[in-house]
XYZ file of C-alpha atoms in Angstrom:
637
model
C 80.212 65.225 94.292
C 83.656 65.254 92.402
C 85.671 63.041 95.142
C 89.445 63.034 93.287
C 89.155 66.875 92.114
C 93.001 68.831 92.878
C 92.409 71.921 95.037
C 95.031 73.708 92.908
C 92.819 72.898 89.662
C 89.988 74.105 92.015
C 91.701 76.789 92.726
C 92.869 77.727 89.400
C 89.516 78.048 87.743
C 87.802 79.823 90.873
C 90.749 82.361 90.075
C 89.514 83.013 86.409
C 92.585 81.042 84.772
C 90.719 79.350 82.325
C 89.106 81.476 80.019
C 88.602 84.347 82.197
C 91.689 86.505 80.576
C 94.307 85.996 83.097
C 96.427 83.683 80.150
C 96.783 81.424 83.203
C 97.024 77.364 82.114
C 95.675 74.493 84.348
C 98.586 72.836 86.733
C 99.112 69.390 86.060
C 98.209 67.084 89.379
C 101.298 66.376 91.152
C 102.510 62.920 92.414
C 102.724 64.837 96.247
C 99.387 66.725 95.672
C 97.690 63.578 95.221
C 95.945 61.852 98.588
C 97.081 64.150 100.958
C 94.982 65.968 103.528
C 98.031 68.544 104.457
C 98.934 68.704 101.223
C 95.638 69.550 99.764
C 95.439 71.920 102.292
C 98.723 73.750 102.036
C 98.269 74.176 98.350
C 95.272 76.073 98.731
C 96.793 79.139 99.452
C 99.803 78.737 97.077
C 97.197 78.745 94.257
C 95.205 81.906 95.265
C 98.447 83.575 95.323
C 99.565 82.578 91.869
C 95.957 83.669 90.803
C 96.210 86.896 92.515
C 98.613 88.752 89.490
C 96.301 88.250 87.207
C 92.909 88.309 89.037
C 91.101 90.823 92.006
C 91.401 89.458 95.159
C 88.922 86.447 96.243
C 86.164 87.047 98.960
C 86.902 85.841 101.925
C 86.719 82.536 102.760
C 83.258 81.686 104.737
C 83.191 81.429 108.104
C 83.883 77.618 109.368
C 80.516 76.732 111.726
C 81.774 74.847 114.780
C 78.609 72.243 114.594
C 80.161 71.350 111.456
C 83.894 70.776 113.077
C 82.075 68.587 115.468
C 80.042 66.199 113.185
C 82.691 65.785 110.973
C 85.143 64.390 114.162
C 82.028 62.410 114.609
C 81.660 61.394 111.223
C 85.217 60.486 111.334
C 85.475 59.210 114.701
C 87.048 55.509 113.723
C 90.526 57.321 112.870
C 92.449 58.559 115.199
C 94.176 61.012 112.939
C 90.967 63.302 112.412
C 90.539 65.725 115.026
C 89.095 69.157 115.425
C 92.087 71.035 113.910
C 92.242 68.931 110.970
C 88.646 69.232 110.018
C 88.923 72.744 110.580
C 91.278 72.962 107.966
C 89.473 70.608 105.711
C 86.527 72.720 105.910
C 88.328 75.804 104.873
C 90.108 74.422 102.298
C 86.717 73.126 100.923
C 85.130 76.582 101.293
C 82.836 76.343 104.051
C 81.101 73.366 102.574
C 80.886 70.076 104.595
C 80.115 67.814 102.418
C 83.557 68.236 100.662
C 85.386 68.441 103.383
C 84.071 65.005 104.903
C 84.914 63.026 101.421
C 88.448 64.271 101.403
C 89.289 63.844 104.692
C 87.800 60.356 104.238
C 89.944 59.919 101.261
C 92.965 60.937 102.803
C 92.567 58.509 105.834
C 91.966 55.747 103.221
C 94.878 56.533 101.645
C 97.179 56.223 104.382
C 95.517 52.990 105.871
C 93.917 54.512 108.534
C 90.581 53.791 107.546
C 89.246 50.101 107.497
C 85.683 49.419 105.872
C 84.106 47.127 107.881
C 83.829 43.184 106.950
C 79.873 42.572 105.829
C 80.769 38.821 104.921
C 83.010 36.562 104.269
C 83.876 37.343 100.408
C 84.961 40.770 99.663
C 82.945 43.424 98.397
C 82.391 43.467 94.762
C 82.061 47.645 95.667
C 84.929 48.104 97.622
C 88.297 50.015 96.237
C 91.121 48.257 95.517
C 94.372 48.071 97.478
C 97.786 50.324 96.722
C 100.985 47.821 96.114
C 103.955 48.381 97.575
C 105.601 50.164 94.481
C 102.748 52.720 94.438
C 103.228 52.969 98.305
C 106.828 53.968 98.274
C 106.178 55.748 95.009
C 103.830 58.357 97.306
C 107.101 58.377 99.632
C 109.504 60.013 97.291
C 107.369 62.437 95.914
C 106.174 63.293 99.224
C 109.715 63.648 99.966
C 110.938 65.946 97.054
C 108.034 68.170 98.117
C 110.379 69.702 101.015
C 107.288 69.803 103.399
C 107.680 68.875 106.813
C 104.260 67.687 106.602
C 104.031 66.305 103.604
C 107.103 64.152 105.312
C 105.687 63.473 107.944
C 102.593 61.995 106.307
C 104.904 60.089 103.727
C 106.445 58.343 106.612
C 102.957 57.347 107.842
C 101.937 56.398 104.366
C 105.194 54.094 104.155
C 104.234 52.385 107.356
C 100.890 51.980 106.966
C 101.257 50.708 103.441
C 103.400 48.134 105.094
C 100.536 46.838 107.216
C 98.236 47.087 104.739
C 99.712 44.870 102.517
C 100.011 42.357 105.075
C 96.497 42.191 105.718
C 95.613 42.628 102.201
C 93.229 45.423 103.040
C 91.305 47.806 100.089
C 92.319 51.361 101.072
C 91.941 52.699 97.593
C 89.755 55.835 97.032
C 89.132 56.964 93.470
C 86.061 57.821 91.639
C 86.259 55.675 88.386
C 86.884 52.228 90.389
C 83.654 53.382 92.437
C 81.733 53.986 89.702
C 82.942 50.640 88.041
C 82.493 48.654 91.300
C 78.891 50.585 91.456
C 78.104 49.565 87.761
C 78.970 45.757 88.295
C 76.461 45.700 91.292
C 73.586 47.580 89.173
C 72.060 44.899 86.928
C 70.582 42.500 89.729
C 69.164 45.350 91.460
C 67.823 47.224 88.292
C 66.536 43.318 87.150
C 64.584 43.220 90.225
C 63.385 46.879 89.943
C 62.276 46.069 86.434
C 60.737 42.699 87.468
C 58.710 44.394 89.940
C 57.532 47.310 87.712
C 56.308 44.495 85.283
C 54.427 42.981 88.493
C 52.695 46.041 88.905
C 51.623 46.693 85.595
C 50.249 43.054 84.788
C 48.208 43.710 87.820
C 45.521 45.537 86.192
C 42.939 45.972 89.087
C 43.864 47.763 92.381
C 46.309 45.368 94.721
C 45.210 44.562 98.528
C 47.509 45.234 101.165
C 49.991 42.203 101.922
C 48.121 41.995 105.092
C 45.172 39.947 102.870
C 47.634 36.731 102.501
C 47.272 35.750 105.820
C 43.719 34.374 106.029
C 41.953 34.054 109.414
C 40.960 30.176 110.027
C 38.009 31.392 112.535
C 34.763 30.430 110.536
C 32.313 34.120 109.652
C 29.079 33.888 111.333
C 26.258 36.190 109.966
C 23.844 37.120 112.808
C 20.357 38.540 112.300
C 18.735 40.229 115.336
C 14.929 40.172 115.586
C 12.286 40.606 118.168
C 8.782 43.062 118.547
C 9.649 46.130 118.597
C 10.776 48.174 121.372
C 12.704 44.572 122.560
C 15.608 46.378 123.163
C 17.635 44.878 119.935
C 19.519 48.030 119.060
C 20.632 49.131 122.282
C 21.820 45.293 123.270
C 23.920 44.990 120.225
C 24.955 48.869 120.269
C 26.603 47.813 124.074
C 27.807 44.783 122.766
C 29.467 46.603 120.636
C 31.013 49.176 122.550
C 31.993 46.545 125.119
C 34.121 44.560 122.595
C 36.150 47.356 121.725
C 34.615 48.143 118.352
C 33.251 51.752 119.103
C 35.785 53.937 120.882
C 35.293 56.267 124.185
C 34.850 59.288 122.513
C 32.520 58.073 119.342
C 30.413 57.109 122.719
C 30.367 60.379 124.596
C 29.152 62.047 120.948
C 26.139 59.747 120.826
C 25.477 60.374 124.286
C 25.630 64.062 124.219
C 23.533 63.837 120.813
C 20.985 61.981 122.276
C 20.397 64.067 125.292
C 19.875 66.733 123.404
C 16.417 65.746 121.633
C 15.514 64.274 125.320
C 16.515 60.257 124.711
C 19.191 59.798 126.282
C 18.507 56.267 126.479
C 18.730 55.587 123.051
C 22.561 56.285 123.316
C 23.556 52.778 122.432
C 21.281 52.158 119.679
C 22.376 54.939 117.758
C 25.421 52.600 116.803
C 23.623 50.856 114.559
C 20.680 53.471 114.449
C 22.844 55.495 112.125
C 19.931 57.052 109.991
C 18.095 60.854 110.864
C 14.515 59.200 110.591
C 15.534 56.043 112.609
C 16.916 58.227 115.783
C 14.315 61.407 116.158
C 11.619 58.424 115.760
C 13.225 56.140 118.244
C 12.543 53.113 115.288
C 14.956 50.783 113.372
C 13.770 51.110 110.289
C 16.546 49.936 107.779
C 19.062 46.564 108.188
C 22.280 47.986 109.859
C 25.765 45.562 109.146
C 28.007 45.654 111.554
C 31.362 43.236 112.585
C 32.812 42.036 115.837
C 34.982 38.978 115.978
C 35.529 36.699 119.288
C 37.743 34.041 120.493
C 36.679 31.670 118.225
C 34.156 33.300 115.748
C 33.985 36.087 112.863
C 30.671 37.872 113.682
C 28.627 40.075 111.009
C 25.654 41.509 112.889
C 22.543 42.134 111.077
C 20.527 44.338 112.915
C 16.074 44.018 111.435
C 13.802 46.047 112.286
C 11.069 45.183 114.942
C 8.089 46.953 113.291
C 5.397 45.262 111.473
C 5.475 48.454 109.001
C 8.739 47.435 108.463
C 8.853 43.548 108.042
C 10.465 43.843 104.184
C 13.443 45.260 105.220
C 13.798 42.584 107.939
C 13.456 39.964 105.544
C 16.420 41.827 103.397
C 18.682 40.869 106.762
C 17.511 37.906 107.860
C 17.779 35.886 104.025
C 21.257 36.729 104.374
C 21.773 35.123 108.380
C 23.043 31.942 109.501
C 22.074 31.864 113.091
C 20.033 34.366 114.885
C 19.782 36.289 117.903
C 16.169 36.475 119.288
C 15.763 39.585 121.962
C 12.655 39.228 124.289
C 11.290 41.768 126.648
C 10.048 40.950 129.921
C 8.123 43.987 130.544
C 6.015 43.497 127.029
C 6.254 40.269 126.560
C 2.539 39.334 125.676
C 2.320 42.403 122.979
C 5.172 41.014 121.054
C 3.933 37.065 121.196
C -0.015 37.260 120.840
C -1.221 36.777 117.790
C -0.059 39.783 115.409
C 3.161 40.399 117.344
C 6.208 39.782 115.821
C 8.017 37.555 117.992
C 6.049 34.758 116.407
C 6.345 36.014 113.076
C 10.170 36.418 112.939
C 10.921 33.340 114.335
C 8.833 32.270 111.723
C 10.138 33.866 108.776
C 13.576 32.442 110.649
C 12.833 29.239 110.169
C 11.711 29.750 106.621
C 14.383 31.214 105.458
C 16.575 28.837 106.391
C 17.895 29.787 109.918
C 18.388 26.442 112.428
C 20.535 27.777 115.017
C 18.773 30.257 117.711
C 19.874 32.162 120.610
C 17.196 33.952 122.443
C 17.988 36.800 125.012
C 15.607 37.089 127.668
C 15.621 41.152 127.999
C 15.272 43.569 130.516
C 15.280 41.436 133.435
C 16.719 43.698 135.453
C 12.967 45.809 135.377
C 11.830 42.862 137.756
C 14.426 42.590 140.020
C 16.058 39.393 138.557
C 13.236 37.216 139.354
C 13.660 33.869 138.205
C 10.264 33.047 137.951
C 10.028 35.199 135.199
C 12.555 34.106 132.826
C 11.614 30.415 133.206
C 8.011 31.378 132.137
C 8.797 33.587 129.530
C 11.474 30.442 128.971
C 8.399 27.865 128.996
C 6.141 29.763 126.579
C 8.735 30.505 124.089
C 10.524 27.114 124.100
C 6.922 25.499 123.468
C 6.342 27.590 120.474
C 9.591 27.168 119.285
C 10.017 23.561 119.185
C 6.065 23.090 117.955
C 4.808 22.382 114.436
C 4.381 25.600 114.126
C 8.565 26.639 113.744
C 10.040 23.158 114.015
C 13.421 23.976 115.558
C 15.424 21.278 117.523
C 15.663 21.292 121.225
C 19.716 20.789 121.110
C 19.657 24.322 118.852
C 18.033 26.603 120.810
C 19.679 28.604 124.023
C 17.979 31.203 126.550
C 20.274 33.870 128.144
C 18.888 36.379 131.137
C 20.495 39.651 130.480
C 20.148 43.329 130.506
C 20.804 44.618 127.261
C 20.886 48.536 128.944
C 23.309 47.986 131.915
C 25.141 45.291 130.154
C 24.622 42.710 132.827
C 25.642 39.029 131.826
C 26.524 40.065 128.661
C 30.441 39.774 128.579
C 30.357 38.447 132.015
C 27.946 38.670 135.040
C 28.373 41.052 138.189
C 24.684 40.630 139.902
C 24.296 38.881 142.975
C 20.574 38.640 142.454
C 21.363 36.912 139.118
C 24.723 35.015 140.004
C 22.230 33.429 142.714
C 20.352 31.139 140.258
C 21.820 31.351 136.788
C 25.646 29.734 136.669
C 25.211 29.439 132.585
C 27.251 31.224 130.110
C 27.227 35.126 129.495
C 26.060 35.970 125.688
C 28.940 36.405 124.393
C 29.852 32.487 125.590
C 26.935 31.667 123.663
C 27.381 33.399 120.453
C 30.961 32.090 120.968
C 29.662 28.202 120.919
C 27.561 28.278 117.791
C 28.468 25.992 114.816
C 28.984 27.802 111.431
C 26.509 26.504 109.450
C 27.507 24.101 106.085
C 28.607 26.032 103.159
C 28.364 25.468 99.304
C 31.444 24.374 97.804
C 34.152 27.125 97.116
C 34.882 25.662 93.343
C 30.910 25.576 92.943
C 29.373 28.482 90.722
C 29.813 32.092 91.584
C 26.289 33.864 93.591
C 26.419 36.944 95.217
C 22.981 38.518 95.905
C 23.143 41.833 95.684
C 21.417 43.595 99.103
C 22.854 47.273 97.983
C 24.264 49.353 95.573
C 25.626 53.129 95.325
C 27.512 54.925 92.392
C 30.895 56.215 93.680
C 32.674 58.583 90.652
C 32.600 55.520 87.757
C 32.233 52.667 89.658
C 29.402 50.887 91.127
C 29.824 49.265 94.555
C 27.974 46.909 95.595
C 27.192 44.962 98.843
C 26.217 41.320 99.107
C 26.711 37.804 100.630
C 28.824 35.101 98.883
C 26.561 32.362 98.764
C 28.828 30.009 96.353
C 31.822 29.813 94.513
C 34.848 32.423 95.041
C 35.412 35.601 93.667
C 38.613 37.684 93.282
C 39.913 40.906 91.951
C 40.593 41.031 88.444
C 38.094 38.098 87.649
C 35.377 38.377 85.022
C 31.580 38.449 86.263
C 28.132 38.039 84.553
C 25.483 40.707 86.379
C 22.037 39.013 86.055
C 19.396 39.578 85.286
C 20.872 42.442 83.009
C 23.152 40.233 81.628
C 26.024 42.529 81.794
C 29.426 41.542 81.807
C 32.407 43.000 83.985
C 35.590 42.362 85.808
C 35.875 42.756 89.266
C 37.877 46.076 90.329
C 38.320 45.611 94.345
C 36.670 43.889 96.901
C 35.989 45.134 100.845
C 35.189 42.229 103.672
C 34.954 43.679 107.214
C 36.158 47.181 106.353
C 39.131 45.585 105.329
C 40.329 44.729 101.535
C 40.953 41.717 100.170
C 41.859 39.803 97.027
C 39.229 36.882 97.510
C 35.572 35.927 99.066
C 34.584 32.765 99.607
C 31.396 30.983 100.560
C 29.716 33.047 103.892
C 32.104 36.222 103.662
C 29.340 39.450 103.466
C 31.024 41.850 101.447
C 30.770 45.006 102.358
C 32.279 46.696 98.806
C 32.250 44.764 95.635
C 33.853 47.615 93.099
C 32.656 47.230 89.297
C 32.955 49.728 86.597
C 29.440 49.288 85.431
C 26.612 52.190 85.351
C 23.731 51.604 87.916
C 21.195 50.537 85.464
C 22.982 46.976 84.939
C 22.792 46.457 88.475
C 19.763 46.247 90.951
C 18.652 44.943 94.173
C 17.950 41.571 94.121
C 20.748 40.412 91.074
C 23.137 38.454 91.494
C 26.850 38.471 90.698
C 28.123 35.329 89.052
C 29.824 32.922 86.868
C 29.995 34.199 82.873
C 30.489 30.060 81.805
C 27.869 29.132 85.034
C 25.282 31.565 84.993
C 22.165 31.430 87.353
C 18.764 30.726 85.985
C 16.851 33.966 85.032
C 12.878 33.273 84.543
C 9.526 34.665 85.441
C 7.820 31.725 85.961
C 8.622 28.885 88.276
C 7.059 26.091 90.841
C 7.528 26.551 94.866
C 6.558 23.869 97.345
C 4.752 26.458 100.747
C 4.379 25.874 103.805
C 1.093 27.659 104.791
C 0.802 30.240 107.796
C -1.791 31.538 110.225
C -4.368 33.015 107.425
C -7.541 34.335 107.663
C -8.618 33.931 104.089
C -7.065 30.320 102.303
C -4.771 30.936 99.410
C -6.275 30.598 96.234
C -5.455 30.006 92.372
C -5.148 33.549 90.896
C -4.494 35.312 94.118
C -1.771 38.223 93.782
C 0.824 38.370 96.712
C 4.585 39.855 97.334
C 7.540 37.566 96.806
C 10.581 37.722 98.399
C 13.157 36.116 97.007
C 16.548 36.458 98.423
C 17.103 39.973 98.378
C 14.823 40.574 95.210
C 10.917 41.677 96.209
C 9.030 41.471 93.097
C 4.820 41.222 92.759
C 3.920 37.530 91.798
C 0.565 35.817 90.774
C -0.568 32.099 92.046
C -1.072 30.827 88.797
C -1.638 27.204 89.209
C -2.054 25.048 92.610
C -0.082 21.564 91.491
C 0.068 19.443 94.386
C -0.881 18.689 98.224
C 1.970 17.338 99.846
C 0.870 15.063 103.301
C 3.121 13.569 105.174
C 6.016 14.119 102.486
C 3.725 12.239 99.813
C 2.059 13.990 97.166
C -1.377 13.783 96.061
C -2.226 13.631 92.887
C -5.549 14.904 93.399
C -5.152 19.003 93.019
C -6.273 21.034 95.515
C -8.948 23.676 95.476
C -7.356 26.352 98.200
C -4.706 25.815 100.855
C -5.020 26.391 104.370
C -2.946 26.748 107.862
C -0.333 24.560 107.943
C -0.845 23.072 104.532
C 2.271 21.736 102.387
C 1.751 22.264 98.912
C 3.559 22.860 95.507
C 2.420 25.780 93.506
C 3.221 27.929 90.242
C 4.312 31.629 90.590
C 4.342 33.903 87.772
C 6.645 36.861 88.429
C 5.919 40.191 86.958
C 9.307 40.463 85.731
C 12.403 37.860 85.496
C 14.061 37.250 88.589
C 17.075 34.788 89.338
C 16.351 31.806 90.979
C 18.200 27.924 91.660
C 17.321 25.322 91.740
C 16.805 23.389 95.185
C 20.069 21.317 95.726
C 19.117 17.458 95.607
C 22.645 17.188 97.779
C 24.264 20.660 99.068
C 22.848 22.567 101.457
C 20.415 25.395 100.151
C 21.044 28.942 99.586
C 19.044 32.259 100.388
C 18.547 32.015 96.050
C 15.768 28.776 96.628
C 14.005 29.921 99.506
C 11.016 32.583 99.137
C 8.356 34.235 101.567
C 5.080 35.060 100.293
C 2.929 38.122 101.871
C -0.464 39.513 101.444
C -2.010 42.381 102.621
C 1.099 43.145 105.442
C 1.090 39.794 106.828
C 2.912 36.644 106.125
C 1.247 33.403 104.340
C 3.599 31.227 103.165
């Protein structure tokens, strides 16, 4: 908006003076016409009758809105001078249109003094307008005067007087456009340097940015948590109402899963369709894939990792459970002896725990409430476990291991205990105490090479996104990555920990999106993501020291089983049986077959090249040296 226009010029060209025929020329601004609101105002009129000879007669004037009147006395409302007649007349003098009318009566108030800008600091305002001098003050006077308007006077008098003050507070009451837009201009260049410096920011940031939210990193340690158990323990539903009673599925997300599950007649299963999340897994009542999940306590950054129970269905519990720390072991009192006789799969997992590298147990007695709280029955379903459990046969520590009664159904003792029957004769901690006390596990170094095994995949428009564990080293967005055993190389587009994204993982994050603008066929199950300059061994044919299970028929040289390695499940061949290991010493006398609870070292040929490392003589070891061998739906080594 033109602030220092002259309504007579205004008026003069709105008139069809210039260049609309009427020969009229453009007035020359006036000494009196200039800064005054009466003025202005009076003059309006004057020029649509000079205009009138040689023009038709103008529209009306619009009608002035009173909402208008009133926010410009509010606009206004630090000067006295401004009140509902005045802006009345301001508005019709500016044709209806308040923006006009609010920056000249502004302008006039400056002019006469009335209006103060308001002190931001203690050095002036490189934007504000300058001050009038005296001369130019008493200059305004006379030609005010020589107008012959009483008002124009009247408001020389108040411009003499107020002139006065101002110059003895050495106030800026100057309004005029060009010092604006110089005092505007000499402000511009830091603020257009910064805009620049951030545009340059953005564009050296090639791959997508994470919300400012990522700097500030969470010092509670992440926890991955595999749940395991026979099935029909209860594991789904426990963790689906530990879930809901954390806070991490809402009210109505509930009432849908309850109303679903009513409706094919099991309503029970309400809970475990949290994590039950596939068609197949609910109408059979089954986990049948490895469901992630997060929750987070006091203390602790939880990623749940919810097996399945089913023999059928042991692979995909090994998928879960190579990618655990500690591990939540759900019993049921009701079936307890199905689940730990010999070809249930109580023993079994807390086998394959033990294996894979799991030392820290928590084991939820279930389904307690079906007997009325007795404690007679948790401390011998307490006695027979904790025997097994701390035997040759799994080899975890006493100091490790802790047995909760709870109710996975009702809830009961879970995030804290209600039951007089139970309160009676258990005064130990609630689950979620438990889970709360556990000790994350040692890491690999963060500056060590980059592994991430890769547990999933999908294509999403270009990019592949993949899911994993961070075994070692870090990874960011924007850094460069080796995909083995393709050998492909890529850069890292975005990264997704606990639904959230981030700029970095390090050692024990799970990652629930790793972004890479790769096709599917360079990545698989079972890869791994890692350093271009540190790459991890790729080979088909390597030594393994076993630990022998419960077999029926001994392993021999030749024999053809399933290895699982990591997350990578790949057909193998015994090729070679090196060395009996007794008592940590090897033989060198090579054995013929191995047999329960033999220790031996052996050579595997793999069917295709997999990615292995390397026990760590030092460090602690990863999921990537540690296997399970299978035959015929049953673990041997």
């Amino acid at each position: 908006k033109n602030v220092g226009y002259d309504a007579d010029e205004w008026g003069d060209w709105d008139d069809g003076g210039w260049g609309g025929g009427g020969g009229a020329k453009p007035k020359a601004k006036g000494a009196a016409a200039k800064g005054k609101a009466a003025a202005k105002a009076s003059t309006a009129p004057k020029a649509a009758a000079k205009g009138a000879a040689a023009a038709p007669p103008k529209a009306a004037a619009p009608a002035v809105k009173p909402a208008a009147i009133e926010e410009l006395v509010v606009a206004l409302s630090r000067s006295s001078a401004v009140d509902s007649a005045a802006a009345e007349a301001a508005l019709t003098a500016a044709k209806g249109k308040p923006e006009d009318a609010f920056l000249a009566l502004l302008a006039a108030e400056m002019d006469a003094g009335r209006w103060q800008p308001r002190a931001t600091s203690s050095s002036a305002s490189p934007s504000g307008p300058p001050a009038p001098d005296e001369d130019s003050a008493k200059a305004k006077a006379k030609s005010s005067a020589a107008s012959g308007s009483s008002s124009a006077a009247a408001a020389a008098s108040s411009s003499a007087t107020d002139a006065a003050a101002a110059k003895s507070s050495k106030s800026k009451s100057d309004f005029k456009p060009d010092a604006r837009k110089a005092a505007e201009s000499a402000s511009a260049p830091s603020a257009s340097a910064a805009a620049s410096k951030e545009v340059e920011e953005d564009d050296a940031d090639d791959p997508p940015a994470a919300p400012a939210a990522d700097d500030k990193v969470d010092s509670r340690p992440n926890i991955s948590l595999v749940v395991i158990g026979h099935v029909d323990a209860g594991k789904s539903t426990l963790m689906g109402h530990l879930l809901c009673l954390v806070g991490n599925v809402s009210s109505k997300q509930m009432h849908k899963f309850e109303k679903e599950s009513k409706q094919i007649g099991k309503a029970s299963f309400a809970f475990a369709w949290v994590l039950d999340e596939g068609e197949d897994e609910r109408e059979r009542g089954v986990t049948i894939d490895v469901c992630v999940k997060h929750f987070e306590t006091k203390s602790r950054l939880f990623t749940i990792l919810d097996a399945p129970g089913h023999r059928d269905f042991v692979p995909n519990m090994l998928q879960g459970a190579v990618q655990a720390d500690v591990a939540l072991v759900v019993v049921d009192v009701s079936h307890f002896e199905a689940g730990f006789e010999r070809g249930g799969q109580t023993k079994e997992h807390l086998q394959l725990a033990r294996s894979l590298g799991i030392s820290q147990l928590v084991v939820a007695v279930n389904k307690l409430d079906t007997c009325g709280w007795d404690q007679n029955v948790f401390e011998t379903i307490k006695g027979k476990l904790h025997a097994f459990i701390v035997g040759p046969e799994c080899g975890f520590k006493e100091s490790v291991v802790s047995y909760i009664p709870l109710s996975g159904f009702s809830g009961e003792n879970m995030l804290e205990s209600k039951e007089e029957a139970l309160k009676a004769w258990w005064q130990g901690p609630t689950l979620i105490e438990s889970l709360d006390t556990l000790k994350p596990p040692p890491r690999a170094p963060a500056d060590g090479p980059l592994r991430v095994c890769i547990s999933d995949l999908y294509k999403s428009g270009a990019t592949s996104c993949l899911s994993g564990k961070v075994e070692s080293g870090t990874i960011s967005t924007g850094q460069k990555v080796l995909l083995l055993p393709s050998g492909e190389q890529t850069q890292v587009k975005s990264l997704q920990c606990r639904s959230d994204a981030v700029r970095t993982a390090r050692p024990g994050d799970y990652l629930d999106s790793l972004a890479l603008p790769v096709e599917l066929q360079f990545a698989s199950i079972g890869g791994v993501v890692c350093d271009i300059k540190r790459p991890i061994p790729c080979v088909d044919t390597f030594q393994a020291q076993l630990l022998v299970f419960d077999v029926d028929i001994p392993i021999m040289r030749g024999q053809q089983v399933m290895c699982y390695l990591h997350t990578e499940t790949v057909t193998a061949t015994i090729s070679r049986l090196e060395k009996l290991i007794i008592k940590g010493k090897p033989q060198d006398k090579r054995p013929k077959c191995l047999q329960k609870g033999n220790v031996a070292i052996v050579s595997l040929q793999a069917s295709k090249k997999v990615c292995v490392e390397p026990k760590s003589a030092s460090g602690p070891v990863t999921s990537l040296s540690r296997l399970i061998l299978r035959d015929r739906g049953s673990t041997i080594a």
